[in-house]
CSV table of C-alpha atoms and ligand atoms in Angstrom, one decimal:
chain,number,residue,atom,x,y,z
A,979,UNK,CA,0.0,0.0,0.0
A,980,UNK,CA,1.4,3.0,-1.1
A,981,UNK,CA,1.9,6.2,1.7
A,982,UNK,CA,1.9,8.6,-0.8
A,983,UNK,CA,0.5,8.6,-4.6
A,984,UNK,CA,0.4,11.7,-6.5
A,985,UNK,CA,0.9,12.8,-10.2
A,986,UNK,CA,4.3,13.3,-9.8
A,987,UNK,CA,5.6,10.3,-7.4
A,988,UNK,CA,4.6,7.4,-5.5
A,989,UNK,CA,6.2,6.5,-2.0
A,990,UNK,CA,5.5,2.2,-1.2
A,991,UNK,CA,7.6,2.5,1.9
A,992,UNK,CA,10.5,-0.2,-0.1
A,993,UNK,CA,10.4,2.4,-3.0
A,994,UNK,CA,10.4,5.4,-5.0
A,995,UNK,CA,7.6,5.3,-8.1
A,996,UNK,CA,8.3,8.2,-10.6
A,997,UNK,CA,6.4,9.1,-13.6
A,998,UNK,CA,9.3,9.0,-16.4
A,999,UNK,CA,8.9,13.4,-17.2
A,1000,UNK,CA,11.4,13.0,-20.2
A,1001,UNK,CA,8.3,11.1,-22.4
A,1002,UNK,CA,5.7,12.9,-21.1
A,1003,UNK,CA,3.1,13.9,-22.7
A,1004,UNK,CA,3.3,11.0,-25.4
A,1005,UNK,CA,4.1,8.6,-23.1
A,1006,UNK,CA,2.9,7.7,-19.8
A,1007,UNK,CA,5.6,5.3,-18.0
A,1008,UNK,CA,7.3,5.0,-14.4
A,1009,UNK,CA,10.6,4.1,-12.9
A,1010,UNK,CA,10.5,2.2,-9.7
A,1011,UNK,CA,13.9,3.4,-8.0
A,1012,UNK,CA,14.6,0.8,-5.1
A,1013,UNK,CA,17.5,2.3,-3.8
A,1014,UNK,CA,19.2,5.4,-3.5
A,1015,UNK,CA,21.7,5.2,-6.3
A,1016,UNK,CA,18.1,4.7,-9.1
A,1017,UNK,CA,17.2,7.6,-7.1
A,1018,UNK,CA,20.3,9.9,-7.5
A,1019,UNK,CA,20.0,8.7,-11.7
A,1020,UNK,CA,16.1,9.5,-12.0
A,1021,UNK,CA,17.4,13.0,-10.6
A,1022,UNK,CA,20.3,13.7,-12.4
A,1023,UNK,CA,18.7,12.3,-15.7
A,1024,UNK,CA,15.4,14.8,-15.3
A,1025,UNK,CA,13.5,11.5,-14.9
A,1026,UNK,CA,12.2,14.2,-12.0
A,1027,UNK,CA,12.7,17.4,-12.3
A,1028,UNK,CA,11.4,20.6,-11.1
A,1029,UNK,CA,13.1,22.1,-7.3
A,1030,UNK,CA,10.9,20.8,-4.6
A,1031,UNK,CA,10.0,17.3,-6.1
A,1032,UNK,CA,13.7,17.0,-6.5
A,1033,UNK,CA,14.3,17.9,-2.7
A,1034,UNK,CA,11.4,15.4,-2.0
A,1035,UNK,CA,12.8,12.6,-4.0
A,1036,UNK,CA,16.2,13.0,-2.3
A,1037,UNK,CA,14.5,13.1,1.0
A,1038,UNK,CA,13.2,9.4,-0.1
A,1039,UNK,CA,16.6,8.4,-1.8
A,1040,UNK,CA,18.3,9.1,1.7
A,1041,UNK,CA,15.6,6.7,3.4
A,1042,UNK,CA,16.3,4.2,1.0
A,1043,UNK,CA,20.0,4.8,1.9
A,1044,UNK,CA,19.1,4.0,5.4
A,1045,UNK,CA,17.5,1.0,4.7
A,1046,UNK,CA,20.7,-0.2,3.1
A,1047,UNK,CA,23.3,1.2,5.7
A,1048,UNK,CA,21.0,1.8,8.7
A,1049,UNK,CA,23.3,3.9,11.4
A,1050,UNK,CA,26.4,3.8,9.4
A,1051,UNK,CA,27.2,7.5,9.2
A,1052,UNK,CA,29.9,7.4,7.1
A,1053,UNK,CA,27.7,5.7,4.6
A,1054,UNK,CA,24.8,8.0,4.9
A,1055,UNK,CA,27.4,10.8,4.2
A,1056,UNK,CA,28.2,8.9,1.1
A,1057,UNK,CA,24.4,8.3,0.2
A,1058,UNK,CA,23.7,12.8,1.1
A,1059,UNK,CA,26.9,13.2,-1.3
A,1060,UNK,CA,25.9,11.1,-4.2
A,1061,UNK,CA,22.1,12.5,-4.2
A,1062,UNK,CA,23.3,15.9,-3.9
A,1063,UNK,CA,25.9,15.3,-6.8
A,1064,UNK,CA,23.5,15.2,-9.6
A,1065,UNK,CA,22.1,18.7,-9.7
A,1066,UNK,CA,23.1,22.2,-8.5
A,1067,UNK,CA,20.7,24.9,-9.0
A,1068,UNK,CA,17.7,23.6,-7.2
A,1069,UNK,CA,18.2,24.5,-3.6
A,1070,UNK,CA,15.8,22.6,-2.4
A,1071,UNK,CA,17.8,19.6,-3.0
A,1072,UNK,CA,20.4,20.3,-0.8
A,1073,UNK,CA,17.3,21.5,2.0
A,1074,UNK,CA,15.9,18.5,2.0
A,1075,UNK,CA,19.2,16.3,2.3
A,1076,UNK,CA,20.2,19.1,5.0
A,1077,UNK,CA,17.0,18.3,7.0
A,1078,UNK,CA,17.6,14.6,6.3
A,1079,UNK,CA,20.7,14.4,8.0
A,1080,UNK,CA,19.8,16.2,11.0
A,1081,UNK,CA,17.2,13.9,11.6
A,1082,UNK,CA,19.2,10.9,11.1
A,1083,UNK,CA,22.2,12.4,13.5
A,1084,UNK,CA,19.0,12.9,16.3
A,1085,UNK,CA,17.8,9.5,16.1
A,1086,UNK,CA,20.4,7.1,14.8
A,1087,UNK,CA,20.4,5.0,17.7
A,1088,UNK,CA,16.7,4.7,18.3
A,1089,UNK,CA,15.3,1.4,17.5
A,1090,UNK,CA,12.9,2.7,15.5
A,1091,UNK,CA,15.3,4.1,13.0
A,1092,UNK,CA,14.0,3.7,9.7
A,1093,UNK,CA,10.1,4.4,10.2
A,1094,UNK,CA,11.0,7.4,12.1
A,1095,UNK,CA,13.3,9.0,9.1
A,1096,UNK,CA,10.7,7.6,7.0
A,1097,UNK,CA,8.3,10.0,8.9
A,1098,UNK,CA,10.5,12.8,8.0
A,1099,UNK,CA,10.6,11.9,4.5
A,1100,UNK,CA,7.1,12.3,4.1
A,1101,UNK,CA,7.0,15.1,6.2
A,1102,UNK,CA,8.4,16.7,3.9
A,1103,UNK,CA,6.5,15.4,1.2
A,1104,UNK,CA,3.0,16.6,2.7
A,1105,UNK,CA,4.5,19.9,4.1
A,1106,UNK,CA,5.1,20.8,0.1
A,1107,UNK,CA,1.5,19.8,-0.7
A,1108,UNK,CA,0.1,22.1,2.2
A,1109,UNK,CA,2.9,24.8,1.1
A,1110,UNK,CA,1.7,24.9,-2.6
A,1111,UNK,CA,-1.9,25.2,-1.0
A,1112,UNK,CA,-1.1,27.9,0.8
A,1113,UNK,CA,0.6,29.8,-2.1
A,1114,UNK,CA,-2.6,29.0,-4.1
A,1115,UNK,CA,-4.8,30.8,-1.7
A,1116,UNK,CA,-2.0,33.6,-1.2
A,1117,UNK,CA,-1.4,34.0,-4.8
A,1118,UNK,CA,-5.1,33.8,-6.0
A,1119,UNK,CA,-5.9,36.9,-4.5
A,1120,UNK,CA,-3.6,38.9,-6.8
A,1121,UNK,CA,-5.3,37.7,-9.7
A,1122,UNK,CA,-8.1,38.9,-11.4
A,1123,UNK,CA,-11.5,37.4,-12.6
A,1124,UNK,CA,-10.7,36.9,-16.0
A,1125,UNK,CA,-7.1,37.2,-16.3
A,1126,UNK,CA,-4.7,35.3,-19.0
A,1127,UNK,CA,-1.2,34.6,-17.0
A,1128,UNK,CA,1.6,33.6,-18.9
A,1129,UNK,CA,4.0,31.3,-17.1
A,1130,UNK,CA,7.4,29.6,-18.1
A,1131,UNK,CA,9.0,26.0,-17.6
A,1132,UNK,CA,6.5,24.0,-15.6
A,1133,UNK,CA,6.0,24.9,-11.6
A,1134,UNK,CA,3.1,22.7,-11.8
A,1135,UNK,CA,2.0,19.2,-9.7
A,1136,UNK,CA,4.7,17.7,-11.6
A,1137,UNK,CA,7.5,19.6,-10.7
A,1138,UNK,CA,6.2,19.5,-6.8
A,1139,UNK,CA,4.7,16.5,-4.7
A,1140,UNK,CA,1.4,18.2,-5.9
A,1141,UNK,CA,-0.8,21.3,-6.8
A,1142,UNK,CA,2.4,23.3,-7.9
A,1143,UNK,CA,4.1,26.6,-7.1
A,1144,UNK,CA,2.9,29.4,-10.0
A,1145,UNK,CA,0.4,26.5,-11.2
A,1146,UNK,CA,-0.6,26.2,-7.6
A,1147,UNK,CA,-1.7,30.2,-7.8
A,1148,UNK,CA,-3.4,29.6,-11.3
A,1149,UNK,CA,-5.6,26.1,-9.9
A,1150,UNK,CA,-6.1,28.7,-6.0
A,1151,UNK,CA,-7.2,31.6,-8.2
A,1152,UNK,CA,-9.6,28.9,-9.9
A,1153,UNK,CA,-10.8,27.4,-6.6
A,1154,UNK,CA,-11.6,31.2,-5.3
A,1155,UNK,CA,-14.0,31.2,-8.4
A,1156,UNK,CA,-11.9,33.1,-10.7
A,1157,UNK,CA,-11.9,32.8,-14.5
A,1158,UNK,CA,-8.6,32.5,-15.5
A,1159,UNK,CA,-6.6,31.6,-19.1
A,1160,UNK,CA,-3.1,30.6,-19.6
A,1161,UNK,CA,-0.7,31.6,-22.0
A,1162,UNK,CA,2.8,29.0,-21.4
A,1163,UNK,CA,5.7,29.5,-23.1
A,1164,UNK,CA,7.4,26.3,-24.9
A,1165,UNK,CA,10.6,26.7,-22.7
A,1166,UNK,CA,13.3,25.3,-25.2
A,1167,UNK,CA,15.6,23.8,-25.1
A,1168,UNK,CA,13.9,21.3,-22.9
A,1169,UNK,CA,10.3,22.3,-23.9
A,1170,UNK,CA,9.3,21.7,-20.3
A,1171,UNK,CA,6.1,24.3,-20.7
A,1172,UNK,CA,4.9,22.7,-23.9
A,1173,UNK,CA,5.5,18.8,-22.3
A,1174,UNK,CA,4.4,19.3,-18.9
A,1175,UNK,CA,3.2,22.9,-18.1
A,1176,UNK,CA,0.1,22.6,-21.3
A,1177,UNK,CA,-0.6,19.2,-20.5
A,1178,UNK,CA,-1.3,19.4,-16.7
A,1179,UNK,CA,-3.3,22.5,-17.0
A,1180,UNK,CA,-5.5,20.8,-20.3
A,1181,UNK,CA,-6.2,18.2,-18.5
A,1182,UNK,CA,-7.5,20.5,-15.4
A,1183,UNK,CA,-9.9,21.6,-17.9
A,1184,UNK,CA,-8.0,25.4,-17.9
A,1185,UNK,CA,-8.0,27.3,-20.9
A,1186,UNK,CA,-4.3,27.1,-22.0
A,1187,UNK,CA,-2.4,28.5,-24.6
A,1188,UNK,CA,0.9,27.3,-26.0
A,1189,UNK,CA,3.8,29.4,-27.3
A,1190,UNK,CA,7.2,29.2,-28.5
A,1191,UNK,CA,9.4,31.7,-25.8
A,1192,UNK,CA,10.1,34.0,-28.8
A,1193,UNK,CA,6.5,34.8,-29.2
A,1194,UNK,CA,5.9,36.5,-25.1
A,1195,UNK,CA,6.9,39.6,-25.9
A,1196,UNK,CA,4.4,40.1,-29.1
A,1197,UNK,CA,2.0,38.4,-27.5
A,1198,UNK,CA,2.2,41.3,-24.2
A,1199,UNK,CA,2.4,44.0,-26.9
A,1200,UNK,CA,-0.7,43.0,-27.8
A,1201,UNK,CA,-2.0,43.3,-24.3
A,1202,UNK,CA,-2.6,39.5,-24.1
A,1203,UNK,CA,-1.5,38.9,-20.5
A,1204,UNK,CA,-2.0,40.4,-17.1
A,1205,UNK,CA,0.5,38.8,-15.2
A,1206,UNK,CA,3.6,36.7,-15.4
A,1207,UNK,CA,4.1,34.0,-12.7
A,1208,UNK,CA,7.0,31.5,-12.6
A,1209,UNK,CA,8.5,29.0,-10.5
A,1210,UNK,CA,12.0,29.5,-8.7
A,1211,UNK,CA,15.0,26.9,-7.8
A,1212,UNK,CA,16.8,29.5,-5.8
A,1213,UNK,CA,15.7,32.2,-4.4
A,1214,UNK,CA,19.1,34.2,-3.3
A,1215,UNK,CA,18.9,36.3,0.7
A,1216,UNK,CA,18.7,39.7,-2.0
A,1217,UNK,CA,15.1,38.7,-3.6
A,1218,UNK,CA,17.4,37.7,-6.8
A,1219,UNK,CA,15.8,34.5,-8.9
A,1220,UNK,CA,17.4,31.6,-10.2
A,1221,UNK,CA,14.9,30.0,-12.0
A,1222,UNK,CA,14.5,27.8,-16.1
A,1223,UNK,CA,16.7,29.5,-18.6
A,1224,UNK,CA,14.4,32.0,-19.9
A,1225,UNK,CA,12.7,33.8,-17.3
A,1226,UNK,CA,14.9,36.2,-16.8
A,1227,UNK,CA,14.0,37.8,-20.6
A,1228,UNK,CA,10.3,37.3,-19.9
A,1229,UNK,CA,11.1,39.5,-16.7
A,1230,UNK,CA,12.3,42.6,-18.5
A,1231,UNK,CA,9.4,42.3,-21.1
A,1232,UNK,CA,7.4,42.0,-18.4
A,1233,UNK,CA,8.9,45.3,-17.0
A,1234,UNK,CA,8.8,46.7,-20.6
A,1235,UNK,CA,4.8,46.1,-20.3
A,1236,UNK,CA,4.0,47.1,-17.5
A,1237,UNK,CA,2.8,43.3,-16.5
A,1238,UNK,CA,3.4,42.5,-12.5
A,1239,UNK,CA,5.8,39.4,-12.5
A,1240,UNK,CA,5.1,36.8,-9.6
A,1241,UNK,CA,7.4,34.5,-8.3
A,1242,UNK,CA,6.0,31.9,-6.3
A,1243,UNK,CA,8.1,29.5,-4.1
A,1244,UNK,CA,8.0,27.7,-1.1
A,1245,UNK,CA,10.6,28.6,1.5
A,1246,UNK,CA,12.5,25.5,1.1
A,1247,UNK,CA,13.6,27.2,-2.2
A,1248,UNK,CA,15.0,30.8,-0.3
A,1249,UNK,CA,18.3,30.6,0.3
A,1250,UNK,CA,19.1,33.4,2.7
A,1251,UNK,CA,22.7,31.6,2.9
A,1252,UNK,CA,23.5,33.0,-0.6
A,1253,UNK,CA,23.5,36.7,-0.9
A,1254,UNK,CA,22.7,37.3,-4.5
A,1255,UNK,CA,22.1,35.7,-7.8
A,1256,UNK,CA,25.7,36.3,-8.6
A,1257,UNK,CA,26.6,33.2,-6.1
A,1258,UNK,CA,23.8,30.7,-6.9
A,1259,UNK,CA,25.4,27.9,-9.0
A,1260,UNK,CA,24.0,27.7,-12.8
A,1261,UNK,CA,23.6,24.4,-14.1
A,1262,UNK,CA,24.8,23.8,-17.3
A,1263,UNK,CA,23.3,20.4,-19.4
A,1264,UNK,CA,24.3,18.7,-22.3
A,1265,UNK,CA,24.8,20.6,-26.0
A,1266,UNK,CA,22.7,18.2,-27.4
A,1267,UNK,CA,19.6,19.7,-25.9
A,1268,UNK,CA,20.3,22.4,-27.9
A,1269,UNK,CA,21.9,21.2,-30.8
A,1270,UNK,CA,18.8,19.0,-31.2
A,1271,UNK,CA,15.1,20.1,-31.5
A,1272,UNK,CA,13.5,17.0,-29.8
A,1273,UNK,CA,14.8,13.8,-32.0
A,1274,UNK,CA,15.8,15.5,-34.9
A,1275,UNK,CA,19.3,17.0,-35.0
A,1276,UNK,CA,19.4,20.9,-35.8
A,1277,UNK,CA,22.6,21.4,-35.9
A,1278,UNK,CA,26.5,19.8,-37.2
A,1279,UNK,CA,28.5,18.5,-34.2
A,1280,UNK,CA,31.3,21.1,-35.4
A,1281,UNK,CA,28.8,24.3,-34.1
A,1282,UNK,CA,29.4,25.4,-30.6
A,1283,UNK,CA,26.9,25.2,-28.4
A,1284,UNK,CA,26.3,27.0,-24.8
A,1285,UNK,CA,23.3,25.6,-22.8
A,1286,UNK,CA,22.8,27.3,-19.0
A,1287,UNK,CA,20.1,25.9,-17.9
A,1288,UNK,CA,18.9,28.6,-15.8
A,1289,UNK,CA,19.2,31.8,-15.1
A,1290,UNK,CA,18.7,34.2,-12.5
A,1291,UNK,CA,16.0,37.4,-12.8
A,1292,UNK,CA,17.8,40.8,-10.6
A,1293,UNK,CA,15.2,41.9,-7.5
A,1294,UNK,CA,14.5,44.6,-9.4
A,1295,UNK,CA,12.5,43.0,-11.5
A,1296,UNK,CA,9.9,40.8,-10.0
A,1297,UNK,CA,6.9,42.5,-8.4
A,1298,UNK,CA,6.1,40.1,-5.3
A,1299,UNK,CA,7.2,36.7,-4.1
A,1300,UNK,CA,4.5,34.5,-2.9
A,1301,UNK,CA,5.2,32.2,-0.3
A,1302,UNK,CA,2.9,29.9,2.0
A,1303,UNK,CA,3.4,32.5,4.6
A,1304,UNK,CA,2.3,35.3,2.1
A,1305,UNK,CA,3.3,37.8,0.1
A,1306,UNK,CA,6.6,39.4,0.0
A,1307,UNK,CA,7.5,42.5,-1.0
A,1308,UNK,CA,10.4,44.7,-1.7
A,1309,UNK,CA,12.6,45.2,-0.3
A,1310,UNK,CA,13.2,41.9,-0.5
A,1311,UNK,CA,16.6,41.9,1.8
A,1312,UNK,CA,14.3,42.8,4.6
A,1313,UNK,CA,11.1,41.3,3.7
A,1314,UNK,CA,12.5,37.4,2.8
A,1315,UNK,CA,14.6,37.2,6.6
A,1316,UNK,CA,11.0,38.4,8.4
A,1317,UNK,CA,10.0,35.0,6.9
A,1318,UNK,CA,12.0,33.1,8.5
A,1319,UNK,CA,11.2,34.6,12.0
A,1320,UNK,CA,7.6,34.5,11.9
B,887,MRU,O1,15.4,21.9,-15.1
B,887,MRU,P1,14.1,21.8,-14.4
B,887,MRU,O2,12.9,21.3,-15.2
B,887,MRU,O3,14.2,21.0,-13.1
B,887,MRU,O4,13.7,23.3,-14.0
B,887,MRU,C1,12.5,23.5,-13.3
B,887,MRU,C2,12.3,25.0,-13.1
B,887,MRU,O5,13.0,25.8,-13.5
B,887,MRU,C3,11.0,25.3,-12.3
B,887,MRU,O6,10.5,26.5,-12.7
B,887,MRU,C4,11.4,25.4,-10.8
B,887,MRU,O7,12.1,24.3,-10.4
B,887,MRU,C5,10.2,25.6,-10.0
B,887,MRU,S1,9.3,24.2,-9.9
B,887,MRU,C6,8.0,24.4,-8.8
């Protein structure tokens, strides 16, 4: 019997069930990782993806790491290191391992080990769920009856436990009866908006939209949107946002327009330990993403390519952060820490 089931993963207690998000929406298949090596893989080959169901997934890689090494610290420091290896933007990776260890380190001697840091693991998972909730509600209220929000990469159920971060606002705006369309960019190279984003929301029965990235500033010109949300992966102590490669263009259109642009994030993805976007680490992926346009090669292996896979949108830029403890505010320098005190 499964303790957790959602679009995005399944926890059976002896292991990790994830739906495959490199064939969605063609193809609807799922990797059973039962141990936390298939876990670290399914990470690092974007089998999951999207910042806090990559910090959930580690959280349940290091319980499978437990079940194999039980109180062996050096071990578990092994198991932290080789999860944590695979990606480097996504703070929330590194939270959740963070947490992980400190609960190991409290209660490695107890007998009752492995259902206890199996408690925290899915702690985790269901504090996310109730997070995104509360950003829903949060973010709802900035939204309009009748708006059309145009969103990049996917911050949806699938790149969360469930509900999602700047889908969570779009489904809360829905739930506090407001009409609301989508506009979603395709997010090249790895076309995460027109794979996941367009197929989660169609299928919630939302009026979406697909368009290639090149198309969002025509497509505010023409007074098409009334707000921009996005997801984030770090979220840096000065309000600065790394998030997919991309976002930080459609945040100076955005500007351009006059279009308020939303960040919404849970706090596990704030990381008041790195001062500005200038220190959060930018992952960079293979040049085959670019130099191919899904199977079909684009481009001679002789071209150069260059493929940062995010990027990170200045403060200045973004009109509010929504968290699941509200709004934020600049100045964001102030505004984040209160946060963290409340
Ligand atoms: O490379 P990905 O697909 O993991 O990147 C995902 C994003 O950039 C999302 O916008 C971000 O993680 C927020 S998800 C709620």
């Amino acid at each position: 019997m499964s303790k957790l089931k959602t679009m995005s993963m399944e926890w059976t207690g002896d292991s990790l069930i994830l739906v495959d998000q490199r064939y969605l929406p063609l193809e609807e298949t799922y990797i059973s990782c039962k141990n936390y090596k298939e876990v670290a893989t399914a990470i690092k080959d974007m089998v999951v993806r999207g910042a806090p169901a990559i910090g959930a997934s580690a959280a349940f890689g290091y319980v499978l790491g437990v079940k194999e090494f039980l109180n062996d610290f050096n071990k578990m420091k092994e198991v932290k290191k080789t999860l944590a290896d695979t990606r480097p933007t996504a703070v929330n990776l590194f939270w959740a391992l963070d947490r992980m260890e400190r609960k190991f380190l409290e209660i490695k001697d107890d007998k009752n080990l492995i259902d206890l840091i199996e408690k925290e693991a899915l702690k985790i998972a269901y504090e996310d769920i109730e997070a995104n909730r509360a950003m829903g509600k949060f973010g709802g209220e900035l939204l309009n009856d009748g708006d059309t929000v145009l969103t990049h990469c996917n911050a949806g159920a699938l790149a969360t436990v469930d509900y999602g971060t700047a889908l969570g606002v779009i489904r809360g705006a829905r739930e506090l009866g407001k009409d609301i369309k989508v506009y979603a960019d395709e997010t090249r190279p790895y076309l995460q908006g027109a794979r996941l984003t367009v197929w989660e929301l169609y299928k919630d029965g939302f009026d979406v939209t697909l368009i290639s990235d090149n198309m969002a500033g025509w497509v505010m010109k023409q007074g098409k949107i009334n707000a921009v949300i996005v997801g984030a992966d770090r979220i840096a102590s000065n309000g600065d946002v790394a998030n997919k490669i991309g976002t930080y263009s459609v945040a100076v259109l955005a500007k351009k327009h006059g279009i308020p642009f939303y960040v919404a994030a849970p706090l596990s993805t704030i990381d008041l330990n790195t001062p500005t976007g200038n220190e959060i680490p930018i992952e960079e992926r293979s040049h085959k993403e670019v130099r191919f346009c899904h199977k079909s090669k684009m481009v001679p292996e002789e071209i150069k390519v260059y493929n940062p896979a995010f990027d990170v949108t200045p403060n200045e830029l973004i009109t509010a952060i929504i968290t699941e403890k509200g709004v934020v505010k600049p100045p964001y320098s102030e505004n984040l820490k209160k946060l963290f005190e409340k």
